[in-house]
Coordinates of C-alpha atoms (C1' of nucleotides) in Angstrom, one line a residue:
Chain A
X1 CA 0.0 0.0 0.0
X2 CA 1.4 3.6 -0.7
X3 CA 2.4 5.5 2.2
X4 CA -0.4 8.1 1.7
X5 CA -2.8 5.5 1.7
X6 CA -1.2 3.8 4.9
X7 CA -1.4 7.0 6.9
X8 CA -5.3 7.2 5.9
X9 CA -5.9 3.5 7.1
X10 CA -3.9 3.5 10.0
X11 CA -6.2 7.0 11.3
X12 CA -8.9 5.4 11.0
X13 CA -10.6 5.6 14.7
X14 CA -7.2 6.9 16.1
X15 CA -7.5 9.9 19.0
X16 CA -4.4 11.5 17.4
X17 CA -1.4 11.0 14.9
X18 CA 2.0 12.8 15.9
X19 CA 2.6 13.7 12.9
X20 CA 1.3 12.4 9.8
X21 CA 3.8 13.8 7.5
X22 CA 6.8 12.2 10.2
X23 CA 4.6 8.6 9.4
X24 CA 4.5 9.2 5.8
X25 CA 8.1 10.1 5.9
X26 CA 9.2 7.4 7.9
X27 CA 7.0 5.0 5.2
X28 CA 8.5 6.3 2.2
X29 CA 12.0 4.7 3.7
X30 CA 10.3 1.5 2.5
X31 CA 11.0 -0.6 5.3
X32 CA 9.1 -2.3 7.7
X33 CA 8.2 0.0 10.7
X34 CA 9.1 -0.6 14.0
X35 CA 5.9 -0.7 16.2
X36 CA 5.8 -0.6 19.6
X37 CA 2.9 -0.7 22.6
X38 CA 3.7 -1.5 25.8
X39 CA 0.9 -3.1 28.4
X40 CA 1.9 -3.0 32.1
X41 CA 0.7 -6.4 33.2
X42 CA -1.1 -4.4 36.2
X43 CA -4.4 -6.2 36.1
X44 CA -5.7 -9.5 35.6
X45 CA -8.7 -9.2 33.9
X46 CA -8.6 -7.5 30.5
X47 CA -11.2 -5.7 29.2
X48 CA -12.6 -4.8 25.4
X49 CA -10.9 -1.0 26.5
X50 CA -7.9 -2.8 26.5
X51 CA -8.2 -4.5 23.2
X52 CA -8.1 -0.8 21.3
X53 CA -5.0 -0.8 21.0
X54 CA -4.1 -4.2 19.7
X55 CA -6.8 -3.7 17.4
X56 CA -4.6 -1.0 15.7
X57 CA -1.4 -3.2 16.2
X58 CA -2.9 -5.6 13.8
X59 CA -3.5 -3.5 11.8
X60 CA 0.0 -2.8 11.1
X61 CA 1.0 -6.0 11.4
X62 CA -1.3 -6.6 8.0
X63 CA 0.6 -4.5 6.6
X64 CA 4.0 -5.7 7.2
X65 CA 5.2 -4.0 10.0
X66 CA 6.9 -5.4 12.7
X67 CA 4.9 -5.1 15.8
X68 CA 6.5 -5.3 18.7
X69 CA 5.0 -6.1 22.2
X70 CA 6.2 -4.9 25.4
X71 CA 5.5 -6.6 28.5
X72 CA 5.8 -3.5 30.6
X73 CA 7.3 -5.8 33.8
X74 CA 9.4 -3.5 35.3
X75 CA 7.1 -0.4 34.7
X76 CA 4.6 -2.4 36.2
X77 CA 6.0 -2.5 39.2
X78 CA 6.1 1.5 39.7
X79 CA 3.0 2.1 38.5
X80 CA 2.1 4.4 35.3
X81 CA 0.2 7.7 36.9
X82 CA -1.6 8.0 34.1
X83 CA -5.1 9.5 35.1
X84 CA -4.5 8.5 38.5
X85 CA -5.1 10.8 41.0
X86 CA -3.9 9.0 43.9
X87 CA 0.0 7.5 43.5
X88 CA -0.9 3.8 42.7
X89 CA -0.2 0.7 45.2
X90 CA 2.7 -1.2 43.5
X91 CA 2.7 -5.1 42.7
X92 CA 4.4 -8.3 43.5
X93 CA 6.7 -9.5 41.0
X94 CA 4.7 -12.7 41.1
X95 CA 1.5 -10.7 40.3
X96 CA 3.1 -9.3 37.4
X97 CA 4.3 -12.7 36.3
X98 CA 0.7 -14.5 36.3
X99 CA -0.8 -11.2 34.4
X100 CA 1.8 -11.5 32.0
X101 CA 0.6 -14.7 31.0
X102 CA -3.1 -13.4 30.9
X103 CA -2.1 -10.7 28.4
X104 CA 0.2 -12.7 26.0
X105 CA -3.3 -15.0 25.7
X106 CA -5.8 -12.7 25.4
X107 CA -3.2 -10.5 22.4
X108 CA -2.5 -13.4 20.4
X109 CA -6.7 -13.8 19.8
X110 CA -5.9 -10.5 18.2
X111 CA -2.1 -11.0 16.7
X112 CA 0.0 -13.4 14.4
X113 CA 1.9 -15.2 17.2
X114 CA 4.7 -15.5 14.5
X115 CA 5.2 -12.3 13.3
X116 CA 4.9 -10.3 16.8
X117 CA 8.4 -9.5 18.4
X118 CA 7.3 -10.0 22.5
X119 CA 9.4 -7.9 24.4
X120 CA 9.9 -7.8 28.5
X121 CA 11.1 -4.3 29.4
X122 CA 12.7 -6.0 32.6
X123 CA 15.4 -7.3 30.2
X124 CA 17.3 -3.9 30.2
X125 CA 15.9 -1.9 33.5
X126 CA 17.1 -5.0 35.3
X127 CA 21.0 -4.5 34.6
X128 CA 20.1 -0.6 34.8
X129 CA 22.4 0.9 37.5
X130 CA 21.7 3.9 39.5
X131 CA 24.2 5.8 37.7
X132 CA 22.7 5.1 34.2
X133 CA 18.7 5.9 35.9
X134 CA 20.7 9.2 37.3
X135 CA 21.8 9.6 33.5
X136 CA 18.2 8.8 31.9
X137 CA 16.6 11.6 35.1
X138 CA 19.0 14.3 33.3
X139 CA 17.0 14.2 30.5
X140 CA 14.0 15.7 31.2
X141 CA 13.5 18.6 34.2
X142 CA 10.6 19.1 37.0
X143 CA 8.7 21.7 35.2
X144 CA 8.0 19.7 32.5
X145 CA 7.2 17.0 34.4
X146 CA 4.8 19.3 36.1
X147 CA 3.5 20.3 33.0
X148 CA 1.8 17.3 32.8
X149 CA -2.0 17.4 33.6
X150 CA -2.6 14.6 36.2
X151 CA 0.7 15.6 38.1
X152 CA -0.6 19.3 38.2
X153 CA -3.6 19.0 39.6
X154 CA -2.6 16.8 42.2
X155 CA 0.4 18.5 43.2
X156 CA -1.1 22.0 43.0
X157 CA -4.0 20.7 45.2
X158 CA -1.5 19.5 47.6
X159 CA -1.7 15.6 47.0
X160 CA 0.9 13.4 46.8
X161 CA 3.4 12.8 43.5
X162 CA 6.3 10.7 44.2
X163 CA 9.8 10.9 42.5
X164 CA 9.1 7.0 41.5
X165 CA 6.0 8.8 38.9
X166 CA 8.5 11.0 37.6
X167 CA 10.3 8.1 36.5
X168 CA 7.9 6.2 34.8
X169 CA 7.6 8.2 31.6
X170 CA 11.1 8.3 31.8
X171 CA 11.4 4.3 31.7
X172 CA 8.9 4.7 28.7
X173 CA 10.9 6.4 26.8
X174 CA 14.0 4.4 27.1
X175 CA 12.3 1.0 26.4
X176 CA 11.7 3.2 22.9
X177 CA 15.5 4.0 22.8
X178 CA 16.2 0.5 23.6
X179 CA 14.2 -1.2 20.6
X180 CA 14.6 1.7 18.3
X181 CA 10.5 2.2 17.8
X182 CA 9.8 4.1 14.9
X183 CA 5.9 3.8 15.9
X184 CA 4.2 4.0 19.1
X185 CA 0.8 3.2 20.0
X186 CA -1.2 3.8 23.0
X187 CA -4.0 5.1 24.7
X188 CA -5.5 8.7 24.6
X189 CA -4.6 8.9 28.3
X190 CA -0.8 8.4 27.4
X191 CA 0.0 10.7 25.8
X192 CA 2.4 12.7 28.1
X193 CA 4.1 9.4 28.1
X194 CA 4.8 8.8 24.5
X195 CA 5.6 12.8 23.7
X196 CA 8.5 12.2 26.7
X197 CA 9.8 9.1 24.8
X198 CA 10.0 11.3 21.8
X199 CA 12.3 13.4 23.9
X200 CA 14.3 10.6 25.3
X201 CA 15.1 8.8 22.0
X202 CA 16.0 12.8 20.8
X203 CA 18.4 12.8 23.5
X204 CA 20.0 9.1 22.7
X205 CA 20.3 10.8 19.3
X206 CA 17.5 8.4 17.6
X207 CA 15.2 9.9 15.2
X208 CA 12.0 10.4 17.4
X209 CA 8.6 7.9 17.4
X210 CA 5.6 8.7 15.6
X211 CA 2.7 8.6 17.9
X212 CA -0.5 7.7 17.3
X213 CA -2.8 7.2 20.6
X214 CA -6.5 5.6 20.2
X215 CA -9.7 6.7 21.8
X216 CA -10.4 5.4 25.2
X217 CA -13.3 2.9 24.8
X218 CA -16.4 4.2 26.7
X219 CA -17.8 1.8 28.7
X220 CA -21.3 0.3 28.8
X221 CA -23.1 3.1 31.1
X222 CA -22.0 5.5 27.7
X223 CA -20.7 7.9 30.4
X224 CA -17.0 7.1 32.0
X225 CA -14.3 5.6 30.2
X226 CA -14.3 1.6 30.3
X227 CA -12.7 0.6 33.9
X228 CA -13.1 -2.6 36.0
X229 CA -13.3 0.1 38.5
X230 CA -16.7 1.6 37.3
X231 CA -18.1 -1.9 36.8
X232 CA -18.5 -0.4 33.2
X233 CA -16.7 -3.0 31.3
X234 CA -17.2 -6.1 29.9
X235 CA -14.5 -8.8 29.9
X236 CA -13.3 -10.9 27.4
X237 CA -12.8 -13.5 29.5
X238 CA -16.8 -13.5 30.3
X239 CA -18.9 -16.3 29.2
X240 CA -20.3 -15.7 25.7
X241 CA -23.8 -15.4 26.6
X242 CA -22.7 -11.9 28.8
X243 CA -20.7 -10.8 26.1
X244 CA -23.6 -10.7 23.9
X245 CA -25.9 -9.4 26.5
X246 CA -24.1 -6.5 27.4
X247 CA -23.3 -5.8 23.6
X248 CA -26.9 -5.8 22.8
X249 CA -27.9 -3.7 25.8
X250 CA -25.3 -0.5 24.1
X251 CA -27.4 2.3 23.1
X252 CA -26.9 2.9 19.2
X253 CA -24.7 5.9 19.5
X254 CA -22.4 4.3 21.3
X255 CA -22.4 1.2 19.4
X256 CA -20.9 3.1 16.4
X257 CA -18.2 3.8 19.0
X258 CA -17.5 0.2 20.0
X259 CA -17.4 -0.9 15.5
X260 CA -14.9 2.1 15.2
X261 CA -12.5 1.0 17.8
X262 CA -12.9 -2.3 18.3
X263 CA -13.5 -4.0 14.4
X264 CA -11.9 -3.1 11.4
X265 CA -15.6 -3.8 9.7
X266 CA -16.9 -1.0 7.5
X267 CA -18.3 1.8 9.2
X268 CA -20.9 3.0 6.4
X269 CA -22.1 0.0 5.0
X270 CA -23.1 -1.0 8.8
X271 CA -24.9 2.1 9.6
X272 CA -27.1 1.2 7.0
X273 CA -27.8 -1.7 8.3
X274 CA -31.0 -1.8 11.1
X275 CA -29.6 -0.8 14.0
X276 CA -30.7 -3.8 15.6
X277 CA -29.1 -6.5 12.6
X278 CA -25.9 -3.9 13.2
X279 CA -25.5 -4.4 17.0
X280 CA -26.4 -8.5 16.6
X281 CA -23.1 -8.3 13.8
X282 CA -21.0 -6.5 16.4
X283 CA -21.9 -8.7 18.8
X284 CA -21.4 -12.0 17.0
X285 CA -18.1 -10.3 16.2
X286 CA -17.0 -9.8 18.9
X287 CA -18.0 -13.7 20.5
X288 CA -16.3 -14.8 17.7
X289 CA -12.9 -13.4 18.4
X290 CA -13.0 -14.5 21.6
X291 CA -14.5 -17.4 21.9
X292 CA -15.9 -19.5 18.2
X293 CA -17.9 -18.3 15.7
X294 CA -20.4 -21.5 17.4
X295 CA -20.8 -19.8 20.1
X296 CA -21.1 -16.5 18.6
X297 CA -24.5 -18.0 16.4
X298 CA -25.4 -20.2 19.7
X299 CA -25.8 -16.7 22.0
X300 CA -27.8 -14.9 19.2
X301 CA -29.8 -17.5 19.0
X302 CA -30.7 -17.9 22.5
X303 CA -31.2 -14.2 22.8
X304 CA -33.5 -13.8 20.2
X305 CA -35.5 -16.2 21.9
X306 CA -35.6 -15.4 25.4
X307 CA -35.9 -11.5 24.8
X308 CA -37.0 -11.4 21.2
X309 CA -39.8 -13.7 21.5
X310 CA -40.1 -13.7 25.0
X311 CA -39.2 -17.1 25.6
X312 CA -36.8 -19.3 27.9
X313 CA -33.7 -19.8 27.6
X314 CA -32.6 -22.9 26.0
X315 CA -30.6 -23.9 29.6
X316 CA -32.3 -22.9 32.4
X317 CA -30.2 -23.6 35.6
X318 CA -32.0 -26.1 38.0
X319 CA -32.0 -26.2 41.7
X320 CA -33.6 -29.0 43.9
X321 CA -34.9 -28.4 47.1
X322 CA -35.8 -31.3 49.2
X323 CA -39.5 -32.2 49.0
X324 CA -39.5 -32.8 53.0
X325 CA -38.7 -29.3 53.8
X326 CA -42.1 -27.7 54.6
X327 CA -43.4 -26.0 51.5
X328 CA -42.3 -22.4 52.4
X329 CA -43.7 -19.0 50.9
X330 CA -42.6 -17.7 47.5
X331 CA -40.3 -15.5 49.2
X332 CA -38.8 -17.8 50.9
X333 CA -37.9 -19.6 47.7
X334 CA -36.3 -17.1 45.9
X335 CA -34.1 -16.5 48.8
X336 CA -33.3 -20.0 49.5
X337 CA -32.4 -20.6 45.7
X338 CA -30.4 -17.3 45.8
X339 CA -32.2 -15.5 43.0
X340 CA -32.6 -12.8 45.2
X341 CA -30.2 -11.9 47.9
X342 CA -32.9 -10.2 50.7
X343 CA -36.3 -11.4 51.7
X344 CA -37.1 -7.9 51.7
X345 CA -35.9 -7.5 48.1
X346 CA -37.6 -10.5 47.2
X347 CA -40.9 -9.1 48.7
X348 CA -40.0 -5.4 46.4
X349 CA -39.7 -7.8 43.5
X350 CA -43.1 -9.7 43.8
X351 CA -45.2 -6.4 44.5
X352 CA -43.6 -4.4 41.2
X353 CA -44.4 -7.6 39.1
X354 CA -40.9 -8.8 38.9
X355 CA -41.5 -12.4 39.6
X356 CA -43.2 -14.6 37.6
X357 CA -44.3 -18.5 38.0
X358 CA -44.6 -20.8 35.6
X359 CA -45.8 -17.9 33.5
X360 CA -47.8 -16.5 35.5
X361 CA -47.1 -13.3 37.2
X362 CA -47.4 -13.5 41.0
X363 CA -47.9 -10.2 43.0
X364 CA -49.2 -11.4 46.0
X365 CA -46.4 -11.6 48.7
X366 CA -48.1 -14.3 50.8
X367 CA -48.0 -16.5 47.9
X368 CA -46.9 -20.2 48.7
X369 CA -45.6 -22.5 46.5
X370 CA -48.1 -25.4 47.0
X371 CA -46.9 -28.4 44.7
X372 CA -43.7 -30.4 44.9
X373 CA -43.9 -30.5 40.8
X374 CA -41.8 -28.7 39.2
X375 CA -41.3 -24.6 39.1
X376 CA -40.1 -21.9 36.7
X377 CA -39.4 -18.9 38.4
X378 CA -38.4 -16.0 36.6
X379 CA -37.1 -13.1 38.0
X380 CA -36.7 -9.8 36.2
X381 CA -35.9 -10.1 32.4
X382 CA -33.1 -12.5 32.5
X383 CA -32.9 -14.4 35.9
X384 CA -34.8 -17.9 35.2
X385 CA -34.4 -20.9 37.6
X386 CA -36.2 -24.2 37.3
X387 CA -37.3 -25.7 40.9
X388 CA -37.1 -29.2 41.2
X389 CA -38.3 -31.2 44.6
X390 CA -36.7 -34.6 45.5
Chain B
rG1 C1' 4.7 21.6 65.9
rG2 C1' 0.5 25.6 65.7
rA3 C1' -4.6 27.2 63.9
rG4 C1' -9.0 25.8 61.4
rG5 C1' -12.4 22.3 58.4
rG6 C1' -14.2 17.5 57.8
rG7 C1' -15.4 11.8 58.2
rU8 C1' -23.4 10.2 57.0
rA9 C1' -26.0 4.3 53.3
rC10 C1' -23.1 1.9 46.5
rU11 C1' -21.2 7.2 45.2
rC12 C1' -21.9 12.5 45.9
rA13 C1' -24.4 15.1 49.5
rA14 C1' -28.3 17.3 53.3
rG15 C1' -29.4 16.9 58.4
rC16 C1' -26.6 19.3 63.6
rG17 C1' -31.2 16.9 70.4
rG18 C1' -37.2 14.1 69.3
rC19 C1' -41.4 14.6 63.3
rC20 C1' -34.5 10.2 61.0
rA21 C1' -33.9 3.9 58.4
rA22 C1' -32.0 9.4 57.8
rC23 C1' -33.9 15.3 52.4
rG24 C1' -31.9 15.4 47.4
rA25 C1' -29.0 13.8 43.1
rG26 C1' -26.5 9.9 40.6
rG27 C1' -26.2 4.7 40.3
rU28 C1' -28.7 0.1 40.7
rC29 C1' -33.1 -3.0 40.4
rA30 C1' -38.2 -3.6 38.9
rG31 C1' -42.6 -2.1 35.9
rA32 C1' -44.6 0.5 31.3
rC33 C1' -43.0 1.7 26.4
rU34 C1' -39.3 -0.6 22.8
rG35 C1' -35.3 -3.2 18.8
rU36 C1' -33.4 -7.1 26.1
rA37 C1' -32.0 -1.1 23.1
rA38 C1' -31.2 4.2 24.3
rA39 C1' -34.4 8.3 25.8
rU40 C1' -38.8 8.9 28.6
rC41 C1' -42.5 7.9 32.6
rU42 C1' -43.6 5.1 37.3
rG43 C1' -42.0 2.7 41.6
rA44 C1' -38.4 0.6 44.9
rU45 C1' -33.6 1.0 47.0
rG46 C1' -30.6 -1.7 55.5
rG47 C1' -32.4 -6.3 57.5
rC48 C1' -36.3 -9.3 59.8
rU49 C1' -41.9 -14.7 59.9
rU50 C1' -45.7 -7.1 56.2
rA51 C1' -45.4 -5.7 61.3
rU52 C1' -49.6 1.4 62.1
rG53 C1' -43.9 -3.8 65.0
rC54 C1' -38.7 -5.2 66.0
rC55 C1' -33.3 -5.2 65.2
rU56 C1' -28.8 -3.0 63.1
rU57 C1' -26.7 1.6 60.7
rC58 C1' -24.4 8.1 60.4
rG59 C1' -15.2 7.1 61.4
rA60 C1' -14.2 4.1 66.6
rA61 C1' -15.0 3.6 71.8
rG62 C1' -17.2 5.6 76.0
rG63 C1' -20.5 9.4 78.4
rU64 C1' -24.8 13.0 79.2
rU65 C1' -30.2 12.6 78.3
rC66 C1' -36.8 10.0 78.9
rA67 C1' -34.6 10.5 73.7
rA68 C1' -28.3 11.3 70.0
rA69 C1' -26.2 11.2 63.1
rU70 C1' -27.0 15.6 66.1
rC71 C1' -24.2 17.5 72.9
rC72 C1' -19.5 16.0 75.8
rU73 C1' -14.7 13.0 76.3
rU74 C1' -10.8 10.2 74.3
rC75 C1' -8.8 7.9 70.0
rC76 C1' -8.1 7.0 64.5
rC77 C1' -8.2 9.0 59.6
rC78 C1' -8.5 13.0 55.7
rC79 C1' -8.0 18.2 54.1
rU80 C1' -6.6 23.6 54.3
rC81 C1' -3.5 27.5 56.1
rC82 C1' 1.0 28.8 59.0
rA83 C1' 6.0 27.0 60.6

RNA sequence: GGAGGGGUACUCAAGCGGCCAACGAGGUCAGACUGUAAAUCUGAUGGCUUAUGCCUUCGAAGGUUCAAAUCCUUCCCCCUCCA
């Protein structure tokens, strides 16, 4: 592909490009970029938010540039301050290690195993001696550190910025010196970082990275940026089923939002879809890469039924209670099975016609459940149980 | 070290002796409407054998009072200013 044309693909849902013409440039050398991101194994759960990123990485893998993939180990353990506004609790090396693991599984769903260069940036901070981090620390001064939005705030408001932050962008920006990145990705949020590598790879005389920094995915309340924290996310280590669900449940503005940064589908021809047939696509998408294209079809399926047409779910998860235990009220059920974690919830549930039995809607909250047969209680839209007595 | 301000339910935030299980907003859950959307509207939102009832809750522990989130004492934590 011609560099001009690159530049215009690789954009595509980026935040920002530092600088186009420096990308073309560097493109028109002919060779094979050098393309670096670099994931702090900090957490062990990933997230789609977390996926933006590779989701560009691939894309320049496809077209021949070598990715490379930084295990941030050693940053890790000092914590990036990135949008923190408290100095963050640091890790166990053992931590680290296990997350490591997560994120090398959950990147190659996304990249060519074979062509990515992985990359640990413990290999070179590890033989680092505090001369050479006294060295790298003359290379950038305070007031530009302070310059930086996250440290301002908090140190103008009298919180707490430790000299170990200071270092972190620093450590950035020599793990760019050290593998010569031509490219780097990130997210929106790092910025700060990847314009102080640019200064660091200056200083070791190395032409400086292009930057190009993606969108933070919004998470599923449309509102604050996706984050375990929030309870806004949605894992991709959840069970298909809640994948789907919680894709489905996006509003339509936002699920433009999730195609853009998150599939390399196109844009227009899906906005012309139904909105409906559009977020079912993403969805199935979305399964797919992360679990099979079986499953994928398997949790549309089953969603069009229970909420589509108002049906059951083709598993409904079954509970037996023993038939000698006195046949208790239809509170007392829904506690027992653990539908409902409160009696007094349960009760709030039956009287705003949240519970129904075997179809039919109970309100009363005296109700008993009178037969030993068999029970399907549903609770709200999606909580189903069958009841079984033995 | 000195002076002041503050810690209330999932979050923010009122209350500053009884009318407080505690205003309000957000969130969440449920119902209506729908495309399980979103938006909107309605309701609920500590627990308990639903009871104009009881129990637990307002940083912690004590105390005053018929009665405390509200007053007093000690302690812990956070913030602001001064040094």
């Amino acid at each position: 592909m011609d560099p001009k044309k690159q530049v215009a693909f690789l954009s595509r849902g980026a935040a920002e490009l530092l600088t186009p013409s420096e990308l073309e440039a560097k493109l028109h050398k002919g060779k094979p970029l050098r393309v670096k991101a670099g994931f702090d194994p900090t957490i062990a759960d990933l997230h789609l938010g977390h996926t933006v990123v590779m989701q560009k990485l691939k894309q320049f893998e496809e077209l021949g540039h070598q990715v490379i993939f930084l295990i941030g180990d050693a940053t890790a353990r000092v914590g990036d301050p990135s949008g923190q506004s408290k100095t963050r609790p640091t890790l166990s090396a053992k931590e680290i290690e296990q997350n490591a693991k997560t994120y090398l599984d959950q990147a190659f769903k996304i990249l060519d195993k074979k062509k990515t260069e992985v990359r640990r940036n413990s290999e070179w901070f590890k033989k680092m001696n505090a001369m050479e981090i006294v060295d790298l620390a003359g290379h950038y001064n305070v007031a530009r550190m302070l310059e930086r939005e996250d440290f301002k705030k908090r140190y103008t408001e009298g919180g707490q910025v430790t000299i170990q932050e200071f270092i972190y962008p620093l450590m950035q920006g020599y793990d760019s010196v050290v593998l010569k990145a031509d490219v780097e990705l990130g997210g929106s949020d790092q910025k700060f970082n990847l314009a102080v590598a640019r200064d660091i790879q200056r200083a070791h005389a190395q032409d400086p990275e292009v930057i190009l920094t993606m969108p933070l995915l919004v998470g599923t309340d449309g509102v604050k940026k996706m984050s375990k924290s929030y309870g806004n996310y949605i894992g991709i280590t959840e069970p298909p089923k809640e994948i789907f669900g919680k894709l489905m449940a996006l509003s339509d503005e936002m699920m433009w939002h999730y195609y853009e940064l998150l599939t390399d589908e196109d844009l227009s021809a899906a906005k012309k879809m139904h909105p409906k047939e559009a977020k079912i696509a993403l969805a199935k998408a979305i399964v797919t890469r992360y679990h099979s294209a079986k499953e994928a079809e398997a949790a549309a399926e089953e969603f069009e039924k229970v909420f589509g047409q108002k049906g059951k779910p083709g598993e409904i998860e079954e509970k037996v209670l023993s038939r000698k235990a006195p046949l208790g009220s239809l509170v007392q059920v829904i506690v027992q099975t653990g539908l409902v974690p409160s009696k007094s919830e349960a009760r709030r549930l039956i009287e705003q016609g949240g519970v129904t039995v075997d179809d039919q809607k109970i309100q009363d909250i005296h109700a008993q459940i009178t037969t030993t047969s068999d029970h399907l209680i549903k609770v709200g839209k999606r909580r189903f149980l069958r009841v079984r007595f033995e």
